[in-house]
Amino acid sequence: MEGTSHCLIFLIFLLSCSTDPVLPVRLTVSPSRSQFFLYEPVILTCEDENRSDGWTVRRNTSREIRNRCGDGFGNLAGSTCSISYLYPSDTGLYWCESMSGSSSSSSSIQLSVSGGSVILQSPVLPVMEGDDVTLSCRAKNQTHNLPAAFYKDGSFIGDETTGNKILNSVKKSDEGLYKCNVKGHGESPSSRISVKEKPPTTSPPSSSSSSSEKLSNISDSTVTPGPGSSSVSLPVLLPSASLCVLVFLFLLVQLVVYLYSKPKVMKEEEERMTSLPETSGCSRGNRRKANQEQEML
Ligand SMILES: *[C@@H]1O[C@H](CO)[C@@H](O)[C@H](O)[C@H]1NC(C)=O
């Protein structure tokens, strides 16, 4: 009987692990950059895998804390927050949060609105190690990019006549605060570039049950938040996935302990069963149950 219930818990657990336990919510920015000119529009969207509503955009600025979209800034429609005209005072950290309150939220991203006439166009989301990243220095009301100087963490890293600086095959060490300067036009605000490490290429597990594959896929696609704050994937998935693995191991140990240290009362019965072929714990338990029922009749 005990074996059967163990098996049942085990199976229920496997099923619950294979259905995604917690969906991550992401904040996306359109146009996809972190710096804006005065009066430009921006659309911020909270996305989870269900495309469900129930998310709201919040922000921290130098003036307010946890300000909610539709309540002092922007217009909220569903889980989309639109700001028609950006001002320098809109500079701040933006993130998604469930309407109900604190239950879950996305990582935050930094948006900067320049009061001046130069912005740096850089990726707003973390970039993958090995990717090429283009930094584009734009001056207001210019159809073509002008020659620009680029800076990383305050240090000059090069002039580009095209106004575009390409970072080839970025490494973790390329992370930092970038800005640019166009002679006669001014300097851009600074924006952080975050580089996320490439997940190690693992060979598929030899005992490939569908749920264990799914688990490893989940942890591969989970973004590890960098030291900057522009990482956008929700980190709650990782704890829940590792909890899954812990419970899995615990139940496995329980099962093994049960199978190898049976009470003496069952020894007789075990001897009668030796003719049966060795099978998995689950079918053994079921067979034993069937045996017991036969005896009862
Ligand atoms: C917003 O500001 C509050 C108060 O300083 C802080 O506790 C919170 O962590 C900030 N949120 C983000 C996403 O940084």
XYZ file of C-alpha atoms and ligand atoms in Angstrom:
311
model
C 0.000 0.000 0.000
C 2.720 2.433 1.044
C 4.631 1.765 -2.143
C 1.575 2.528 -4.245
C 0.993 5.858 -2.554
C 4.653 6.716 -3.000
C 4.304 5.941 -6.690
C 1.194 8.079 -6.906
C 2.874 11.071 -5.276
C 5.835 10.545 -7.571
C 3.670 10.547 -10.707
C 1.599 13.544 -9.623
C 4.833 15.344 -8.896
C 6.255 14.544 -12.337
C 3.090 15.845 -13.989
C 3.149 19.058 -11.990
C 6.795 19.579 -12.883
C 6.238 19.188 -16.605
C 3.573 21.896 -16.699
C 5.378 25.223 -16.363
C 4.932 26.171 -12.718
C 5.568 29.923 -12.894
C 5.442 31.952 -16.068
C 7.965 34.722 -16.402
C 6.780 38.217 -17.187
C 8.916 40.399 -19.405
C 8.896 44.096 -20.042
C 9.442 45.016 -23.692
C 10.122 48.501 -24.980
C 9.116 49.865 -28.382
C 11.115 51.341 -30.039
C 13.673 48.980 -28.538
C 16.255 51.316 -27.045
C 16.973 52.856 -23.701
C 17.483 56.506 -24.663
C 14.925 58.922 -26.064
C 14.691 62.516 -27.190
C 12.328 64.990 -25.603
C 8.710 64.526 -26.779
C 9.326 61.074 -28.307
C 6.677 58.405 -27.667
C 7.340 54.990 -26.127
C 5.254 51.853 -25.619
C 5.987 49.531 -22.708
C 4.409 46.082 -22.770
C 4.284 43.388 -20.107
C 4.314 39.970 -21.712
C 3.878 36.549 -20.207
C 3.444 33.313 -22.123
C -0.333 33.529 -21.831
C -0.400 37.086 -23.146
C -2.718 37.681 -20.252
C -3.730 40.976 -18.746
C -3.315 41.656 -15.104
C 0.098 43.290 -15.329
C 0.870 46.896 -14.770
C 3.988 48.967 -15.427
C 5.568 50.711 -12.481
C 8.555 53.001 -12.285
C 11.012 54.662 -9.947
C 12.163 58.115 -10.960
C 14.126 60.747 -9.095
C 10.774 62.231 -8.049
C 8.508 59.279 -7.285
C 8.677 55.660 -6.192
C 6.582 52.752 -7.496
C 4.563 55.112 -9.634
C 1.949 53.147 -11.584
C 1.196 53.616 -15.282
C -2.133 55.393 -15.793
C -1.763 56.972 -12.400
C 0.504 59.975 -12.881
C 2.168 58.926 -16.124
C 1.204 57.162 -19.337
C -1.960 55.376 -20.361
C -2.534 51.753 -19.428
C -4.548 49.562 -21.821
C -4.484 45.883 -20.938
C -0.866 45.271 -20.031
C 0.445 47.984 -22.367
C 1.570 51.354 -21.124
C 1.882 54.171 -23.668
C 3.647 57.429 -23.053
C 2.961 59.899 -25.849
C 5.515 62.582 -24.976
C 8.607 61.779 -22.974
C 10.267 64.348 -20.715
C 13.643 64.171 -18.957
C 11.692 63.638 -15.721
C 10.496 60.289 -17.172
C 14.071 59.007 -16.820
C 13.992 56.073 -14.421
C 13.640 52.360 -13.764
C 10.588 50.646 -15.249
C 9.239 47.188 -14.469
C 6.097 45.046 -14.646
C 4.166 43.980 -11.610
C 0.977 41.986 -11.158
C -2.101 44.179 -10.649
C -2.858 42.425 -7.406
C 0.393 43.666 -5.942
C 3.557 41.966 -4.899
C 3.119 38.365 -6.074
C 5.569 38.654 -8.977
C 7.355 41.180 -11.109
C 9.828 41.446 -13.961
C 13.353 42.715 -13.755
C 13.615 46.406 -14.345
C 15.033 48.392 -17.248
C 16.477 51.872 -17.273
C 15.015 54.444 -19.671
C 16.719 57.802 -20.135
C 15.190 60.864 -21.767
C 17.745 63.363 -22.939
C 17.108 67.026 -22.438
C 19.868 67.652 -24.955
C 20.214 66.827 -28.616
C 22.295 63.607 -28.596
C 21.267 60.074 -27.652
C 23.045 56.743 -27.711
C 21.055 53.914 -29.240
C 22.050 50.752 -27.419
C 20.315 47.444 -26.701
C 17.815 47.790 -23.901
C 17.837 44.057 -23.155
C 20.931 42.122 -22.083
C 22.949 40.894 -25.048
C 24.282 37.360 -25.444
C 27.982 36.696 -25.075
C 29.508 36.428 -28.558
C 26.979 38.706 -30.235
C 27.977 41.789 -32.215
C 26.474 44.933 -30.725
C 26.033 48.198 -32.590
C 26.051 51.444 -30.647
C 24.587 54.283 -32.624
C 25.089 57.922 -31.727
C 22.232 60.062 -32.941
C 21.916 63.827 -33.005
C 18.470 65.380 -32.980
C 16.966 66.420 -36.326
C 19.781 64.791 -38.296
C 18.809 62.278 -40.964
C 22.347 60.853 -41.100
C 24.603 59.964 -38.220
C 27.418 62.414 -37.555
C 30.957 61.498 -36.501
C 30.934 60.681 -32.803
C 33.242 59.846 -29.908
C 32.355 56.874 -27.686
C 33.033 56.344 -23.998
C 32.839 53.348 -21.701
C 32.706 53.913 -17.932
C 33.967 57.447 -18.544
C 36.980 56.433 -20.680
C 37.317 57.281 -24.354
C 37.084 54.126 -26.501
C 37.232 55.585 -30.003
C 36.030 57.990 -32.667
C 33.726 56.725 -35.408
C 33.150 58.796 -38.533
C 29.971 56.802 -39.187
C 28.560 57.538 -35.733
C 28.277 53.778 -35.193
C 30.513 51.807 -32.880
C 30.421 48.046 -33.319
C 31.412 45.847 -30.402
C 32.457 42.566 -31.991
C 31.718 39.324 -30.175
C 30.957 40.908 -26.808
C 32.385 39.431 -23.626
C 31.410 39.835 -20.014
C 34.149 42.485 -19.750
C 32.290 44.668 -22.281
C 29.611 45.318 -19.689
C 29.490 48.878 -18.546
C 28.059 52.358 -18.915
C 28.336 53.744 -22.432
C 27.828 57.237 -23.793
C 28.732 59.208 -26.895
C 29.502 62.750 -27.924
C 28.895 64.590 -31.185
C 31.056 67.665 -31.618
C 28.979 70.816 -31.658
C 25.815 68.934 -30.587
C 26.609 67.560 -27.151
C 26.795 64.410 -25.098
C 24.264 61.597 -24.697
C 23.080 60.198 -21.361
C 24.817 56.997 -20.216
C 23.258 53.577 -20.663
C 24.317 50.249 -19.283
C 25.013 47.305 -21.558
C 24.593 43.935 -19.876
C 26.106 40.772 -21.301
C 24.595 37.445 -20.359
C 26.720 34.352 -20.480
C 25.959 31.761 -23.092
C 24.359 28.708 -21.471
C 26.803 25.765 -21.633
C 25.932 23.444 -24.516
C 24.884 20.281 -22.705
C 24.327 16.975 -24.410
C 20.780 15.678 -23.928
C 20.336 13.511 -20.826
C 20.702 9.777 -21.476
C 17.550 8.888 -19.553
C 15.445 11.299 -21.569
C 12.072 11.469 -19.916
C 10.066 14.339 -21.344
C 9.815 16.133 -18.017
C 13.531 16.154 -17.304
C 14.200 17.548 -20.774
C 11.676 20.258 -20.204
C 13.279 21.093 -16.879
C 16.716 21.543 -18.416
C 15.241 23.666 -21.189
C 13.671 25.938 -18.634
C 16.886 26.484 -16.740
C 18.781 27.107 -19.996
C 16.406 29.809 -21.081
C 16.336 31.478 -17.704
C 18.178 34.758 -17.826
C 20.585 35.254 -14.986
C 20.211 38.871 -13.964
C 23.455 40.737 -14.480
C 24.931 43.290 -12.143
C 23.104 45.948 -14.132
C 19.384 46.323 -13.897
C 18.437 45.846 -17.524
C 17.924 42.122 -17.317
C 14.302 41.470 -18.037
C 13.450 37.850 -17.505
C 11.765 36.954 -14.247
C 14.084 35.175 -11.817
C 11.325 33.328 -9.929
C 11.484 30.486 -12.446
C 14.897 29.368 -11.253
C 13.931 28.824 -7.603
C 10.787 26.978 -8.633
C 12.737 24.771 -11.046
C 15.345 23.912 -8.447
C 12.590 23.274 -5.896
C 11.160 20.839 -8.422
C 14.511 19.062 -8.649
C 14.851 18.960 -4.862
C 11.415 17.438 -4.379
C 12.199 15.009 -7.173
C 15.406 13.870 -5.455
C 13.678 13.654 -2.075
C 10.943 11.424 -3.456
C 13.502 9.340 -5.317
C 15.437 8.752 -2.100
C 12.193 7.879 -0.306
C 11.393 5.355 -2.987
C 14.836 3.773 -2.920
C 14.881 3.620 0.882
C 11.464 1.998 0.835
C 12.424 -0.579 -1.769
C 15.627 -1.628 -0.012
C 14.541 -1.666 3.622
C 11.239 -3.437 3.731
C 9.691 -4.503 7.029
C 10.304 -8.176 7.874
C 6.607 -8.986 7.628
C 6.893 -8.536 3.906
C 9.920 -10.817 3.523
C 7.737 -13.906 2.993
C 5.705 -12.175 0.413
C 8.871 -10.988 -1.282
C 10.072 -14.594 -1.551
C 6.890 -15.544 -3.300
C 7.489 -12.734 -5.759
C 11.047 -13.659 -6.713
C 9.794 -15.492 -9.773
C 8.436 -12.228 -11.133
C 10.753 -10.260 -13.419
C 12.491 -7.170 -11.997
C 10.493 -4.152 -12.964
C 10.200 -0.548 -11.941
C 9.124 0.345 -8.408
C 5.744 1.482 -9.576
C 4.593 -1.715 -11.247
C 6.108 -3.713 -8.390
C 3.985 -1.794 -5.952
C 0.899 -2.285 -8.048
C 1.573 -5.973 -8.426
C 1.986 -6.288 -4.669
C -1.288 -4.497 -4.201
C -2.968 -6.891 -6.604
C -1.403 -9.778 -4.668
C -2.817 -8.504 -1.406
C -6.236 -8.139 -2.900
C -6.131 -11.697 -4.169
C -5.264 -12.913 -0.681
C -8.193 -11.006 0.765
C -10.653 -12.758 -1.529
C 12.055 51.460 -6.359
O 12.379 52.215 -5.220
C 12.127 51.573 -3.987
C 12.440 52.553 -2.866
O 13.722 53.099 -3.040
C 12.964 50.311 -3.885
O 12.670 49.639 -2.693
C 12.666 49.414 -5.074
O 13.515 48.284 -5.027
C 12.866 50.179 -6.369
N 12.478 49.307 -7.474
C 13.349 48.901 -8.389
C 12.827 47.996 -9.442
O 14.521 49.216 -8.371
